Tab-separated table of C-alpha atoms in Angstrom:
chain	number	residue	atom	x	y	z
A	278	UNK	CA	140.434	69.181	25.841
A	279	UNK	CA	139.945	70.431	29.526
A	280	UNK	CA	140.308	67.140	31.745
A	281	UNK	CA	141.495	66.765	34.998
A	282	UNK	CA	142.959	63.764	35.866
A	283	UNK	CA	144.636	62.522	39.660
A	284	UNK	CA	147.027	59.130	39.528
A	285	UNK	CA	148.269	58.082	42.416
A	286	UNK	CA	149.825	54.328	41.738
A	287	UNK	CA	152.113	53.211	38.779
A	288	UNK	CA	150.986	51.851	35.772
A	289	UNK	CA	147.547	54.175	36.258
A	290	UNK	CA	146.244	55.738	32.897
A	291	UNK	CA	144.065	57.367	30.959
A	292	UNK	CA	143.220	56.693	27.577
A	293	UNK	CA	141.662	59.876	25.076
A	294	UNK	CA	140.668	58.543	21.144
A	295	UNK	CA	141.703	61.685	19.156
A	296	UNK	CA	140.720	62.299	15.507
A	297	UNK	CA	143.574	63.791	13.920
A	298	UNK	CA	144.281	65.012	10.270
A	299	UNK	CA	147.565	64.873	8.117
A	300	UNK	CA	150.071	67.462	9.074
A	301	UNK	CA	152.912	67.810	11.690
A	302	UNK	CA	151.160	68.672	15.122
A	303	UNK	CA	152.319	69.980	18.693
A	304	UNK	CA	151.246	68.064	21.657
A	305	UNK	CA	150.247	70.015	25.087
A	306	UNK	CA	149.943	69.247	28.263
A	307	UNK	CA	149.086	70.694	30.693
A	308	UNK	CA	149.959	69.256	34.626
A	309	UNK	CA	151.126	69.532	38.232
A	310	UNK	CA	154.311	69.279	38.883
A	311	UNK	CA	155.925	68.808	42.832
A	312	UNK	CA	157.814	67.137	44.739
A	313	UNK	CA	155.756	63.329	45.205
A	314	UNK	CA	155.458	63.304	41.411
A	315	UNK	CA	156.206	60.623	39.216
A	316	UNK	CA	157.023	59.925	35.298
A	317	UNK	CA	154.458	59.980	32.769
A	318	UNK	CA	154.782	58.200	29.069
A	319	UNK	CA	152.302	59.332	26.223
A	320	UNK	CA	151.696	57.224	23.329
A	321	UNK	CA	150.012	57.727	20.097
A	322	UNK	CA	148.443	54.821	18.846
A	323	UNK	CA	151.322	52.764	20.955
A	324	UNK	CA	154.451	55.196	19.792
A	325	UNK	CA	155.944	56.684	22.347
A	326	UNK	CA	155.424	61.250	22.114
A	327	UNK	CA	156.695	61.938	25.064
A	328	UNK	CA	158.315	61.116	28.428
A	329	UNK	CA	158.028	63.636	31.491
A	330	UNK	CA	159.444	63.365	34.873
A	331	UNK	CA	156.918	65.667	36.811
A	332	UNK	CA	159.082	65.783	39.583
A	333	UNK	CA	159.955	69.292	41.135
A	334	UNK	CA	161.315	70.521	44.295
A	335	UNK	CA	158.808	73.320	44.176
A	336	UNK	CA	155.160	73.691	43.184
A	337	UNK	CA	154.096	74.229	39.766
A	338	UNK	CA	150.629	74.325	39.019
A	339	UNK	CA	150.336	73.586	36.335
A	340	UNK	CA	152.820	73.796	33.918
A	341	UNK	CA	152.717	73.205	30.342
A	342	UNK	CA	154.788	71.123	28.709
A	343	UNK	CA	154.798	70.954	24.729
A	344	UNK	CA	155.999	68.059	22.090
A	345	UNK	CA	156.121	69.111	18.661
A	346	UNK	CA	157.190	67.437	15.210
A	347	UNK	CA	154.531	64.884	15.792
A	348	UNK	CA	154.102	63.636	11.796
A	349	UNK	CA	150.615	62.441	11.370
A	350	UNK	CA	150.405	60.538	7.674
A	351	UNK	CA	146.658	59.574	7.417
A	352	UNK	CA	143.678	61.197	8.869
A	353	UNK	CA	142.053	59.105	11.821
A	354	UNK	CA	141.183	58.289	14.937
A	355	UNK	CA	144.209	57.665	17.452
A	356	UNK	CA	144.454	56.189	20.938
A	357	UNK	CA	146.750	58.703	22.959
A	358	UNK	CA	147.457	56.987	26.443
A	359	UNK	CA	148.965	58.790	29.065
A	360	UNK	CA	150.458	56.425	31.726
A	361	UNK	CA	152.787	56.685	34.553
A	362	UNK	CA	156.057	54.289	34.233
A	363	UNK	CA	157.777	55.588	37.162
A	364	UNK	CA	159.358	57.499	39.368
A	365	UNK	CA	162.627	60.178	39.420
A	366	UNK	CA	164.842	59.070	42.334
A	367	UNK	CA	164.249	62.195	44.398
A	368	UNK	CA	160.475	62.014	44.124
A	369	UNK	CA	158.029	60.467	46.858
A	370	UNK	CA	155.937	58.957	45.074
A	371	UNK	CA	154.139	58.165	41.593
A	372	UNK	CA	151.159	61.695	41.940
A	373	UNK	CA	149.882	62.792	38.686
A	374	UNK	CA	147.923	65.751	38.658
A	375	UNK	CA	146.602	66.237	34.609
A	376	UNK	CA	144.698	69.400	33.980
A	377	UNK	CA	144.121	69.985	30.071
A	378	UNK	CA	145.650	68.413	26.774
A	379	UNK	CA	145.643	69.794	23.272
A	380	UNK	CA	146.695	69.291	19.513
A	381	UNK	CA	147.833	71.610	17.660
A	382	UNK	CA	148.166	71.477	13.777
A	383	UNK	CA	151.400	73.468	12.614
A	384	UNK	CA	152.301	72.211	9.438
């Protein structure tokens, strides 16, 4: 899905209901990563994917970052939350900069 998303506080989200089928799948993300960039969770359905410090002394923009091994057991419609839970200790602040997200079906 092409998105683009800009956070600027903690605890702001976004929320995406996905219909998946059974298989293993890949999550991607696409996002900005710098130097006043904070820590984003993503759920699935409330189970933690993935955890990403977008922190960076440099610019990228964007980056993709991939999850795989993601097991889905019955075909559905999922609640995928993307949140920011903090900060890394160098960064300035809690920016999110979200550009694109995908599934991708590899098993």
């Amino acid at each position: 899905w092409a998105t683009y998303y800009q956070f600027s506080a903690l605890n702001d989200e976004v929320v995406y209901n996905v219909q998946l089928g059974p298989g293993t799948w890949t999550f991607g993300l696409w996002r900005t990563i710098f130097t006043s960039y904070g820590i984003l969770t993503v759920t699935l359905d409330g189970t933690t994917i993935a955890t990403l410090d977008n922190y960076s002394a440099g610019s990228i923009n964007p980056g993709q970052v991939l999850t795989t091994g993601i097991v889905i057991t019955a075909p559905g419609v999922y609640a995928l939350k993307i949140k920011t839970t903090g900060k890394n200790a160098s960064s300035s602040a809690y920016n999110q900069r979200l550009w694109a997200i995908d599934f991708t079906r590899t098993a």
